[in-house]
Short mmCIF file of C-alpha atoms and ligand atoms in Angstrom, two decimals:
data_model
loop_
_atom_site.label_atom_id
_atom_site.label_comp_id
_atom_site.label_asym_id
_atom_site.label_seq_id
_atom_site.Cartn_x
_atom_site.Cartn_y
_atom_site.Cartn_z
CA MET A 1 -0.95 3.87 0.92
CA GLU A 2 0.23 -0.07 -0.17
CA ILE A 3 0.52 0.73 -3.46
CA LEU A 4 2.93 3.31 -3.28
CA GLU A 5 4.57 1.36 -0.63
CA LEU A 6 6.09 -0.79 -3.53
CA ALA A 7 6.61 2.07 -5.77
CA GLY A 8 8.45 3.85 -3.43
CA LYS A 9 11.21 1.35 -3.52
CA ILE A 10 11.73 2.91 -7.02
CA HIS A 11 12.96 6.49 -6.42
CA ASP A 12 11.09 8.65 -8.55
CA GLU A 13 13.33 8.40 -11.44
CA CYS A 14 11.26 10.81 -13.41
CA ARG A 15 12.47 13.79 -11.46
CA GLN A 16 15.57 13.40 -12.85
CA GLY A 17 17.13 15.81 -14.92
CA GLU A 18 14.79 18.54 -15.72
CA ALA A 19 13.57 21.57 -13.71
CA PHE A 20 9.59 21.96 -12.73
CA ASN A 21 8.01 24.62 -11.10
CA PRO A 22 4.37 23.02 -9.22
CA LEU A 23 3.54 25.91 -8.24
CA GLY A 24 3.29 28.29 -11.33
CA LYS A 25 5.08 30.66 -9.99
CA ASP A 26 7.64 33.01 -11.80
CA VAL A 27 11.38 30.87 -11.60
CA GLN A 28 12.17 34.63 -10.63
CA PHE A 29 10.08 34.04 -7.02
CA PHE A 30 12.47 31.25 -6.23
CA LYS A 31 15.71 32.30 -4.62
CA LYS A 32 16.91 28.68 -4.24
CA ARG A 33 15.92 25.17 -5.68
CA PHE A 34 14.96 21.70 -3.40
CA TYR A 35 15.37 18.56 -4.83
CA ILE A 36 12.88 15.71 -2.59
CA GLU A 37 13.10 11.81 -3.15
CA SER A 38 9.98 10.09 -1.29
CA TYR A 39 10.02 6.32 -0.08
CA GLY A 40 7.68 4.38 2.02
CA CYS A 41 3.93 4.67 2.13
CA ALA A 42 1.14 7.48 0.49
CA MET A 43 1.40 9.02 3.52
CA ASN A 44 5.24 9.88 3.04
CA PHE A 45 4.42 10.80 -0.23
CA ALA A 46 1.59 12.91 1.03
CA ASP A 47 4.26 14.61 3.55
CA SER A 48 6.23 15.38 0.94
CA GLU A 49 3.82 17.68 -0.84
CA VAL A 50 3.29 19.23 2.58
CA VAL A 51 6.86 19.95 2.49
CA ALA A 52 7.12 21.57 -0.73
CA SER A 53 4.35 23.98 0.22
CA ILE A 54 6.58 25.05 3.18
CA LEU A 55 9.83 25.31 0.88
CA ASN A 56 7.94 26.95 -1.34
CA ALA A 57 6.63 29.78 0.98
CA GLU A 58 10.08 29.84 2.02
CA GLY A 59 11.63 30.76 -1.76
CA PHE A 60 12.63 27.35 -2.35
CA GLY A 61 11.27 26.12 -6.08
CA ALA A 62 11.29 22.43 -6.82
CA THR A 63 13.95 20.71 -9.11
CA ARG A 64 14.21 17.56 -10.44
CA ASN A 65 17.85 17.31 -10.75
CA PRO A 66 19.64 17.05 -7.22
CA GLU A 67 22.67 18.22 -8.79
CA GLU A 68 21.37 21.82 -9.47
CA ALA A 69 19.70 21.83 -6.06
CA ASP A 70 21.08 24.16 -2.87
CA LEU A 71 18.79 21.31 -0.60
CA VAL A 72 18.82 17.98 -1.49
CA LEU A 73 15.84 16.16 1.05
CA ILE A 74 15.07 12.19 1.53
CA ASN A 75 11.79 11.28 3.23
CA THR A 76 12.46 8.05 4.54
CA CYS A 77 10.56 4.99 5.71
CA SER A 78 11.74 2.33 8.49
CA ILE A 79 9.25 -0.31 7.87
CA ARG A 80 11.37 -3.00 7.00
CA GLU A 81 15.39 -2.83 7.05
CA LYS A 82 15.43 -3.27 3.63
CA ALA A 83 13.64 0.25 3.55
CA GLU A 84 16.60 1.79 5.35
CA LEU A 85 19.42 0.45 3.32
CA THR A 86 18.01 1.60 0.21
CA VAL A 87 18.30 5.35 1.86
CA ARG A 88 21.47 4.52 3.37
CA LYS A 89 22.49 3.98 0.04
CA ARG A 90 21.19 6.76 -1.47
CA LEU A 91 22.48 9.52 1.20
CA THR A 92 25.83 7.85 -0.17
CA GLU A 93 25.18 8.78 -3.29
CA PHE A 94 24.34 12.21 -2.20
CA ARG A 95 27.44 12.59 0.15
CA SER A 96 29.41 12.18 -3.07
CA LEU A 97 27.18 14.72 -4.90
CA LYS A 98 27.90 17.15 -1.85
CA LYS A 99 31.71 16.71 -2.30
CA LYS A 100 31.82 17.86 -5.44
CA LYS A 101 28.83 21.17 -4.44
CA PRO A 102 29.85 21.95 -0.87
CA GLY A 103 27.51 24.58 -0.32
CA MET A 104 24.89 22.10 -0.53
CA LEU A 105 22.47 20.72 2.14
CA ILE A 106 21.07 17.13 2.77
CA GLY A 107 18.04 16.73 5.07
CA ILE A 108 16.90 13.59 6.13
CA LEU A 109 12.50 13.49 6.58
CA GLY A 110 10.17 10.99 7.73
CA CYS A 111 10.36 7.63 9.94
CA MET A 112 14.00 7.02 9.55
CA ALA A 113 15.08 10.70 10.49
CA GLU A 114 12.59 9.75 13.85
CA ARG A 115 13.76 6.18 14.28
CA LEU A 116 17.83 7.04 14.53
CA LYS A 117 17.42 11.04 15.51
CA ALA A 118 21.04 12.74 15.95
CA ARG A 119 22.96 9.58 15.46
CA LEU A 120 22.62 10.12 11.61
CA LEU A 121 24.56 13.63 12.20
CA GLU A 122 26.73 12.71 14.91
CA GLU A 123 28.06 9.31 14.78
CA GLU A 124 27.34 8.38 10.69
CA LYS A 125 27.62 11.77 9.44
CA LEU A 126 25.77 11.48 6.97
CA VAL A 127 23.56 14.04 6.31
CA ASP A 128 23.13 17.91 7.72
CA MET A 129 19.67 18.21 9.07
CA VAL A 130 17.32 15.83 10.32
CA VAL A 131 13.39 16.57 10.56
CA GLY A 132 10.60 14.13 11.94
CA PRO A 133 7.26 14.13 10.96
CA ASP A 134 6.07 16.46 13.05
CA ALA A 135 8.35 18.79 12.61
CA TYR A 136 8.03 20.09 9.17
CA ARG A 137 7.24 23.61 9.93
CA SER A 138 10.44 23.89 11.68
CA LEU A 139 12.38 23.14 8.17
CA PRO A 140 12.94 26.90 7.37
CA ALA A 141 14.39 27.36 10.46
CA LEU A 142 16.32 23.94 10.13
CA VAL A 143 17.96 25.23 6.67
CA VAL A 144 19.18 28.82 8.71
CA GLU A 145 20.28 26.91 10.94
CA ALA A 146 22.61 23.91 9.27
CA GLU A 147 23.48 27.09 6.67
CA THR A 148 25.31 28.34 9.46
CA GLY A 149 27.45 24.74 9.62
CA GLN A 150 25.47 23.94 12.80
CA LYS A 151 23.79 20.69 12.92
CA ALA A 152 20.06 20.94 12.32
CA VAL A 153 17.70 18.13 14.27
CA ASN A 154 14.20 18.37 15.26
CA VAL A 155 12.36 15.05 15.61
CA LEU A 156 9.64 16.41 18.44
CA LEU A 157 6.54 14.56 17.63
CA SER A 158 3.35 16.47 18.27
CA ARG A 159 -0.13 15.78 19.78
CA ASP A 160 -1.96 17.99 17.57
CA GLU A 161 0.00 18.62 14.31
CA THR A 162 -1.57 17.41 11.33
CA TYR A 163 -0.72 20.16 9.05
CA GLY A 164 -4.30 20.91 8.43
CA ASP A 165 -3.89 24.22 7.43
CA ILE A 166 -1.34 24.02 4.66
CA ALA A 167 -1.97 23.56 0.89
CA PRO A 168 -0.19 20.96 -0.28
CA VAL A 169 1.86 21.49 -3.75
CA ARG A 170 1.25 18.33 -5.85
CA LEU A 171 4.12 16.77 -7.01
CA ASP A 172 4.56 14.40 -10.05
CA SER A 173 0.56 14.28 -10.06
CA ASN A 174 -1.17 13.37 -13.34
CA GLY A 175 -3.36 16.32 -12.29
CA VAL A 176 -6.14 13.57 -12.10
CA CYS A 177 -5.63 11.56 -8.62
CA ALA A 178 -4.72 13.04 -5.53
CA PHE A 179 -4.24 11.70 -1.46
CA VAL A 180 -5.82 13.60 1.06
CA SER A 181 -4.15 12.87 4.56
CA ILE A 182 -7.06 12.70 7.21
CA THR A 183 -4.91 11.36 10.55
CA ARG A 184 -1.42 10.91 11.33
CA GLY A 185 -0.17 8.61 13.51
CA CYS A 186 -0.91 5.69 15.16
CA ASN A 187 -2.43 4.13 18.52
CA ASN A 188 -2.45 0.77 17.74
CA MET A 189 0.90 -1.12 18.79
CA CYS A 190 0.83 -4.03 16.26
CA SER A 191 3.96 -5.62 17.56
CA PHE A 192 6.03 -5.98 14.64
CA CYS A 193 5.73 -2.31 14.00
CA VAL A 194 7.74 1.10 13.97
CA VAL A 195 4.98 3.36 12.71
CA PRO A 196 3.47 4.05 16.52
CA PHE A 197 6.99 5.00 17.29
CA THR A 198 8.13 7.32 14.31
CA ARG A 199 4.95 8.87 13.71
CA GLY A 200 3.58 9.34 16.84
CA ARG A 201 0.00 9.17 18.58
CA GLU A 202 -2.88 9.00 16.21
CA ARG A 203 -4.76 12.44 15.56
CA SER A 204 -8.14 13.59 13.08
CA ARG A 205 -7.43 16.22 10.87
CA ASP A 206 -10.38 18.98 10.99
CA ALA A 207 -13.07 17.94 8.56
CA HIS A 208 -13.52 21.33 7.30
CA SER A 209 -10.02 21.52 6.07
CA ILE A 210 -10.14 18.24 4.61
CA VAL A 211 -13.04 19.17 2.59
CA ALA A 212 -11.78 22.67 1.47
CA GLU A 213 -8.52 20.71 0.29
CA VAL A 214 -11.19 18.50 -1.55
CA VAL A 215 -13.03 21.32 -2.84
CA GLN A 216 -9.78 22.69 -4.03
CA LEU A 217 -9.01 19.66 -5.78
CA PHE A 218 -12.26 19.31 -7.80
CA GLU A 219 -11.85 22.79 -8.91
CA THR A 220 -8.60 22.10 -10.50
CA GLY A 221 -9.82 19.16 -12.51
CA TYR A 222 -8.67 16.24 -10.18
CA ARG A 223 -11.27 13.53 -10.17
CA GLU A 224 -9.99 11.03 -7.57
CA ILE A 225 -9.09 11.78 -4.13
CA THR A 226 -8.00 8.93 -1.51
CA LEU A 227 -8.04 9.42 1.74
CA LEU A 228 -4.88 8.38 4.03
CA GLY A 229 -4.44 7.26 7.27
CA GLN A 230 -2.62 4.27 9.20
CA ASN A 231 -6.25 3.41 10.45
CA VAL A 232 -8.73 5.59 8.52
CA ASP A 233 -11.67 3.90 10.55
CA SER A 234 -10.95 5.21 13.61
CA TYR A 235 -11.37 9.06 12.14
CA TYR A 236 -12.76 10.98 14.68
CA TRP A 237 -13.32 15.16 14.85
CA ILE A 238 -15.92 17.18 16.84
CA ASP A 239 -17.13 20.07 15.13
CA GLU A 240 -17.38 22.50 18.06
CA GLU A 241 -19.67 25.00 16.24
CA LEU A 242 -22.34 22.68 15.11
CA ASN A 243 -21.72 20.15 18.18
CA GLU A 244 -21.54 17.48 15.67
CA THR A 245 -19.11 14.41 15.90
CA ILE A 246 -17.65 13.51 12.75
CA THR A 247 -16.89 9.61 12.31
CA PHE A 248 -14.78 8.27 9.14
CA ALA A 249 -18.38 7.50 7.92
CA LYS A 250 -19.59 10.89 7.96
CA LEU A 251 -16.51 12.01 6.70
CA LEU A 252 -16.82 10.01 3.80
CA GLU A 253 -20.27 11.38 3.12
CA LYS A 254 -19.22 14.78 3.06
CA VAL A 255 -16.17 14.23 0.72
CA ALA A 256 -18.32 12.30 -1.43
CA LEU A 257 -20.91 15.04 -1.36
CA VAL A 258 -18.27 17.48 -2.90
CA SER A 259 -19.61 16.00 -6.67
CA PRO A 260 -20.80 12.61 -7.90
CA LEU A 261 -18.02 13.27 -10.51
CA LEU A 262 -15.15 12.83 -7.79
CA ARG A 263 -14.17 9.61 -7.17
CA VAL A 264 -13.38 8.80 -3.26
CA ARG A 265 -10.64 6.03 -2.19
CA PHE A 266 -9.31 5.64 1.56
CA SER A 267 -6.54 3.76 2.67
CA THR A 268 -5.96 1.77 5.76
CA SER A 269 -8.51 0.27 6.92
CA HIS A 270 -8.11 -1.77 10.32
CA PRO A 271 -10.61 -5.17 10.44
CA LYS A 272 -11.27 -4.42 14.26
CA ASP A 273 -12.17 -0.63 12.91
CA ILE A 274 -14.42 -1.25 9.57
CA THR A 275 -18.05 -0.17 10.48
CA ASP A 276 -21.25 -1.22 8.73
CA GLU A 277 -22.03 2.63 8.86
CA VAL A 278 -19.31 2.79 6.47
CA LEU A 279 -19.79 -0.21 4.15
CA PHE A 280 -23.31 1.28 3.90
CA THR A 281 -21.84 4.61 3.20
CA ILE A 282 -19.96 3.08 0.23
CA ALA A 283 -22.89 1.56 -1.13
CA ARG A 284 -25.31 4.96 -0.74
CA TYR A 285 -22.49 6.58 -2.90
CA GLU A 286 -21.91 5.85 -6.22
CA ASN A 287 -18.40 8.08 -6.47
CA ILE A 288 -17.16 6.37 -3.44
CA CYS A 289 -15.25 3.54 -5.08
CA ASN A 290 -15.94 -0.35 -4.32
CA TYR A 291 -12.84 -0.93 -2.75
CA ILE A 292 -11.10 -1.59 0.21
CA HIS A 293 -7.69 -2.71 1.59
CA LEU A 294 -7.95 -4.71 4.71
CA PRO A 295 -4.76 -5.71 6.05
CA VAL A 296 -4.94 -9.48 7.56
CA GLN A 297 -0.96 -9.93 8.43
CA SER A 298 -1.56 -13.89 9.41
CA GLY A 299 -4.48 -16.45 9.48
CA SER A 300 -3.29 -17.86 12.60
CA ASN A 301 -4.84 -16.75 15.94
CA ARG A 302 -1.53 -17.38 17.99
CA ILE A 303 0.49 -15.58 15.72
CA LEU A 304 -2.64 -12.72 15.81
CA GLN A 305 -2.42 -12.42 19.18
CA LEU A 306 1.44 -12.07 19.43
CA MET A 307 1.24 -9.61 16.84
CA ASN A 308 -1.22 -7.88 19.15
CA ARG A 309 -3.70 -7.23 15.98
CA THR A 310 -7.01 -7.25 18.44
CA TYR A 311 -8.84 -9.66 16.08
CA THR A 312 -9.40 -13.15 15.14
CA ARG A 313 -9.28 -15.24 12.16
CA GLU A 314 -13.20 -15.97 12.80
CA TRP A 315 -13.51 -11.82 12.97
CA TYR A 316 -11.58 -11.12 10.09
CA ILE A 317 -13.46 -13.88 7.97
CA ALA A 318 -17.06 -12.54 9.30
CA LYS A 319 -15.80 -8.86 8.15
CA VAL A 320 -14.76 -10.12 4.65
CA LYS A 321 -18.44 -11.72 4.82
CA ARG A 322 -19.93 -8.38 5.50
CA ILE A 323 -18.15 -6.36 3.15
CA ARG A 324 -19.57 -8.79 0.70
CA GLU A 325 -22.85 -9.18 1.58
CA ILE A 326 -23.37 -5.18 1.63
CA LEU A 327 -20.91 -4.43 -1.74
CA PRO A 328 -21.02 -7.68 -3.49
CA PHE A 329 -19.00 -5.73 -6.43
CA CYS A 330 -16.38 -4.78 -3.64
CA GLY A 331 -12.25 -5.22 -4.67
CA LEU A 332 -10.62 -6.69 -2.06
CA SER A 333 -6.55 -6.56 -1.05
CA THR A 334 -4.71 -7.18 2.26
CA ASP A 335 -1.04 -7.46 3.84
CA MET A 336 0.03 -10.68 5.05
CA ILE A 337 3.23 -11.14 6.61
CA THR A 338 5.42 -15.08 6.22
CA GLY A 339 7.82 -15.84 9.14
CA PHE A 340 7.13 -13.48 12.14
CA CYS A 341 8.40 -15.16 15.48
CA THR A 342 7.42 -18.69 16.51
CA GLU A 343 5.69 -18.82 13.21
CA THR A 344 5.15 -22.68 12.70
CA GLU A 345 4.45 -24.51 9.67
CA GLU A 346 1.09 -25.06 11.07
CA ASP A 347 0.49 -21.36 11.65
CA HIS A 348 1.71 -21.05 8.04
CA GLN A 349 -1.10 -23.32 6.16
CA ALA A 350 -3.29 -20.92 8.47
CA SER A 351 -2.68 -17.89 6.54
CA TYR A 352 -2.36 -19.67 3.64
CA ALA A 353 -5.69 -21.40 3.67
CA LEU A 354 -7.26 -18.06 4.90
CA MET A 355 -5.70 -16.22 1.72
CA ASP A 356 -7.06 -19.13 -0.24
CA TYR A 357 -10.49 -18.45 1.10
CA CYS A 358 -10.41 -14.53 0.69
CA LYS A 359 -9.41 -14.89 -2.56
CA TYR A 360 -7.98 -11.42 -2.30
CA ASP A 361 -8.07 -8.98 -6.05
CA LEU A 362 -4.52 -7.52 -4.82
CA ALA A 363 -2.32 -8.78 -2.21
CA TYR A 364 1.25 -7.33 -0.44
CA MET A 365 3.21 -9.63 1.32
CA TYR A 366 6.22 -9.52 2.77
CA PHE A 367 8.72 -11.82 5.30
CA TYR A 368 9.56 -10.19 8.64
CA SER A 369 11.77 -8.03 9.16
CA GLU A 370 12.67 -7.61 13.06
CA ARG A 371 12.43 -3.47 13.58
CA PRO A 372 14.63 -2.45 17.07
CA GLY A 373 12.51 -0.82 19.50
CA THR A 374 9.37 -2.75 18.42
CA LEU A 375 7.08 -4.47 21.19
CA ALA A 376 8.16 -7.89 19.22
CA GLU A 377 11.87 -6.95 19.37
CA LYS A 378 11.79 -6.76 22.81
CA ARG A 379 9.66 -9.37 23.60
CA TYR A 380 10.21 -12.38 21.25
CA GLU A 381 12.46 -13.87 19.39
CA ASP A 382 13.33 -13.43 15.50
CA ASP A 383 13.23 -17.25 15.06
CA ILE A 384 12.58 -18.19 12.08
CA PRO A 385 15.81 -18.64 9.82
CA GLU A 386 15.35 -16.05 6.49
CA GLU A 387 15.40 -19.44 4.00
CA VAL A 388 12.21 -20.66 5.98
CA LYS A 389 10.47 -16.66 5.89
CA LYS A 390 11.76 -16.35 2.08
CA ARG A 391 10.13 -19.74 1.19
CA ARG A 392 6.62 -19.21 3.01
CA LEU A 393 6.78 -16.25 1.29
CA GLN A 394 7.09 -17.49 -2.25
CA GLU A 395 4.10 -20.02 -1.41
CA MET A 396 1.92 -16.79 -0.68
CA ILE A 397 2.95 -15.10 -3.77
CA ALA A 398 2.39 -18.36 -5.72
CA LEU A 399 -1.33 -18.36 -4.20
CA HIS A 400 -2.21 -14.98 -5.00
CA ARG A 401 -0.82 -14.97 -8.49
CA ILE A 402 -3.34 -17.56 -9.04
CA HIS A 403 -6.31 -15.54 -7.62
CA SER A 404 -5.61 -12.16 -9.31
CA LEU A 405 -5.45 -13.98 -12.54
CA GLU A 406 -8.60 -15.61 -11.68
CA SER A 407 -9.98 -12.08 -10.37
CA MET A 408 -9.01 -10.23 -13.66
CA GLN A 409 -10.51 -13.22 -15.90
CA ARG A 410 -14.11 -12.80 -14.04
CA ASP A 411 -13.94 -8.87 -15.19
CA VAL A 412 -13.76 -9.93 -19.21
CA ASN A 413 -16.51 -9.53 -21.24
CA LYS A 414 -17.95 -7.37 -18.48
CA LYS A 415 -18.38 -3.29 -19.11
CA PHE A 416 -17.04 -1.13 -16.74
CA LYS A 417 -16.82 2.69 -15.94
CA VAL A 418 -13.19 3.91 -16.20
CA LEU A 419 -11.43 7.13 -14.96
CA ILE A 420 -8.96 8.10 -17.35
CA GLU A 421 -5.77 8.76 -15.44
CA ALA A 422 -2.74 9.17 -18.12
CA ASN A 423 -1.46 7.65 -21.55
CA SER A 424 -0.84 4.21 -21.16
CA LYS A 425 2.88 3.53 -20.71
CA LYS A 426 3.47 1.42 -23.80
CA SER A 427 1.79 3.53 -26.20
CA GLU A 428 0.31 6.90 -26.86
CA ALA A 429 -2.11 5.46 -28.94
CA HIS A 430 -4.00 4.14 -25.79
CA TRP A 431 -5.28 5.50 -22.57
CA GLN A 432 -4.47 3.80 -19.13
CA GLY A 433 -7.20 4.33 -16.20
CA ARG A 434 -8.97 2.53 -13.36
CA THR A 435 -12.06 0.81 -12.64
CA ASP A 436 -14.53 2.00 -9.67
CA HIS A 437 -12.70 -1.71 -8.03
CA ASN A 438 -9.47 -0.13 -8.67
CA LYS A 439 -8.29 -2.40 -11.66
CA VAL A 440 -5.94 -1.01 -14.20
CA VAL A 441 -7.75 -0.63 -17.85
CA ILE A 442 -5.75 -0.14 -21.01
CA PHE A 443 -8.12 0.59 -24.27
CA SER A 444 -7.24 2.26 -27.35
CA LYS A 445 -7.99 6.07 -27.62
CA GLU A 446 -9.69 5.42 -31.13
CA ALA A 447 -11.27 8.50 -32.40
CA TYR A 448 -12.95 9.97 -29.36
CA PRO A 449 -12.03 13.25 -28.25
CA LEU A 450 -11.59 12.42 -24.82
CA LYS A 451 -8.65 13.89 -21.99
CA LYS A 452 -7.26 12.52 -18.45
CA GLY A 453 -10.13 13.29 -16.18
CA ASP A 454 -12.68 11.56 -18.15
CA TYR A 455 -14.78 8.62 -17.61
CA VAL A 456 -15.61 6.45 -20.15
CA MET A 457 -17.60 3.38 -20.40
CA VAL A 458 -15.12 0.20 -21.62
CA GLN A 459 -15.86 -3.27 -22.74
CA ILE A 460 -13.22 -5.68 -21.39
CA HIS A 461 -11.80 -8.32 -24.07
CA SER A 462 -8.66 -9.39 -22.21
CA CYS A 463 -6.82 -9.57 -19.44
CA THR A 464 -2.92 -10.76 -18.21
CA ALA A 465 -2.52 -10.95 -14.19
CA GLY A 466 -2.60 -7.04 -13.33
CA THR A 467 -4.25 -5.09 -16.34
CA LEU A 468 -7.65 -5.41 -17.72
CA MET A 469 -7.70 -4.90 -21.68
CA GLY A 470 -10.44 -3.22 -23.69
CA GLU A 471 -12.54 -1.02 -25.91
CA ILE A 472 -14.37 2.40 -25.60
CA ILE A 473 -18.32 1.50 -26.02
CA ILE A 474 -19.77 5.12 -24.36
CA ASN A 475 -18.43 8.20 -23.77
CA ASN A 476 -20.30 9.55 -20.70
N1 SAM B 501 -1.69 0.51 9.00
C1 SAM B 501 -1.72 -0.32 8.28
C2 SAM B 501 -1.69 -1.55 8.79
O1 SAM B 501 -2.39 -1.60 9.78
O2 SAM B 501 -2.07 -2.65 7.94
C3 SAM B 501 -0.20 -0.43 7.16
C4 SAM B 501 1.06 -0.65 8.38
S1 SAM B 501 2.36 -0.47 7.51
C5 SAM B 501 2.85 0.90 6.91
C6 SAM B 501 2.17 -1.67 6.09
C7 SAM B 501 2.90 -2.87 5.64
O3 SAM B 501 3.58 -3.43 6.06
C8 SAM B 501 1.90 -3.78 6.90
O4 SAM B 501 0.04 -4.18 6.98
C9 SAM B 501 2.35 -4.82 7.26
O5 SAM B 501 2.19 -6.07 6.46
C10 SAM B 501 3.96 -4.73 6.97
N2 SAM B 501 4.83 -4.49 7.87
C11 SAM B 501 5.02 -3.91 8.72
N3 SAM B 501 5.80 -3.93 9.78
C12 SAM B 501 6.57 -5.12 9.46
C13 SAM B 501 7.70 -5.34 9.68
N4 SAM B 501 8.42 -5.37 10.72
N5 SAM B 501 8.34 -6.65 8.63
C14 SAM B 501 7.53 -7.03 7.66
N6 SAM B 501 6.34 -6.50 7.19
C15 SAM B 501 5.94 -5.49 8.10
FE1 SF4 B 502 1.51 -0.17 12.32
FE2 SF4 B 502 -0.31 -1.75 13.18
FE3 SF4 B 502 -0.95 0.89 13.17
FE4 SF4 B 502 -1.03 -0.12 10.80
S1 SF4 B 502 -2.55 -0.07 12.73
S2 SF4 B 502 0.48 1.76 11.05
S3 SF4 B 502 0.67 -2.30 11.12
S4 SF4 B 502 0.99 -0.28 14.07
FE1 F3S B 503 4.99 4.81 6.17
FE2 F3S B 503 7.06 3.61 6.39
FE3 F3S B 503 7.12 5.85 7.80
S1 F3S B 503 5.22 2.84 5.97
S2 F3S B 503 4.76 5.43 8.26
S3 F3S B 503 6.74 5.48 5.76
S4 F3S B 503 8.05 3.99 8.57
#
């Protein structure tokens, strides 16, 4: 999830300028065209694929070029102020496009739609439609409403919507890796976070529909799936027919059993909820990847309490030790926030020391951005000056750079099973893939008749802070 949150800052440039038809249907089938741009976490990208499926069924084909679209959609994120500013800028660009093409409709989807609701239509007049994350089934009806010149809004949050029965249409996919949503919403009330307000209550998707989607993905050539939820460890679903309770560990196992050739990843784990049962399940199945994203947010107990994270620094460290005991080769990543309300230099040093202790392979670090309506906004003063927040962030990033380079260097001279995902971005003569512990590997294609989705053994000979370089040793 977190990986795309970064990627999401860059709108989908690759979609511009070229028509595409993910359903493989005859172009004549589609009466109209939609263009969708996604921001935010992996769940938002996965939602855009649900939206594409709903629209395809109504005769809307996708286009990579907003200029030829009848319907322009922007699936938005509210997590930090900067994310919303990026979307606003983009909406202004779409407004100018609409002036040249008056029939075109502009819709805002996702978390910002949910947070700002009709304000975007009425006060700011930026869009024609506002559709919250639980209202995508009503999108076709809202389009009809907007076409008659009415302002169309549906931001109702649901307690049970999971879109479990909708087969997502994969957008801009490499045909190897796919996201599969397993929960929606979040019941944790981290005081800094807007997600519980934009995504509503947590609900778990029917396990049968998850497994069916994974089987279908595998049969169409996909070789890696990432199970998505804001807190995957709290997945909980009761199979009434079999009278069986499905926990996240059980779900992981069911998905791993689809095929030993399918890699399984998941994100995000909450330190308070990840269980030994999950860790032992990862250890038992070769195809469940040894990689855990375990956001810590702060290393100071006082700040963790203000953040309402419900664990302490000691609890977190004990979890990390347990992960390393049960899964000695597990990659570990985190999220860290600097400059949360009242954070002192001492608190910051506690976060710094925790980062130094954990030596993460990957870390996503942010300075605190106050979000309207959150518990922190209501209860505490956003009292750390921006330059202090940013200086602390820079210190954290500098420390993490050392750790990530060391983590890469530890893998030099080792060999890894790599799943081939695509051509290297820099050279057609090289493949790009990832190891089980989520490191990107670049290696020469040489004379081997390999293709995307194949596994191959690679001997690592060198690295940078972000990439391993190697050569093929055995073709599996
Ligand atoms: N559910 C996940 C968790 O519990 O960590 C991810 C939540 S959020 C989509 C991704 C990350 O954004 C968080 O882990 C946090 O580090 C960061 N974040 C959330 N709210 C923030 C805020 N108000 N300011 C800065 N960073 C924030
Ligand atoms: Fe936000 Fe906390 Fe829920 Fe993650 S667990 S989505 S940080 S409220
Ligand atoms: Fe995701 Fe951003 Fe919403 S991180 S859940 S799209 S606020």
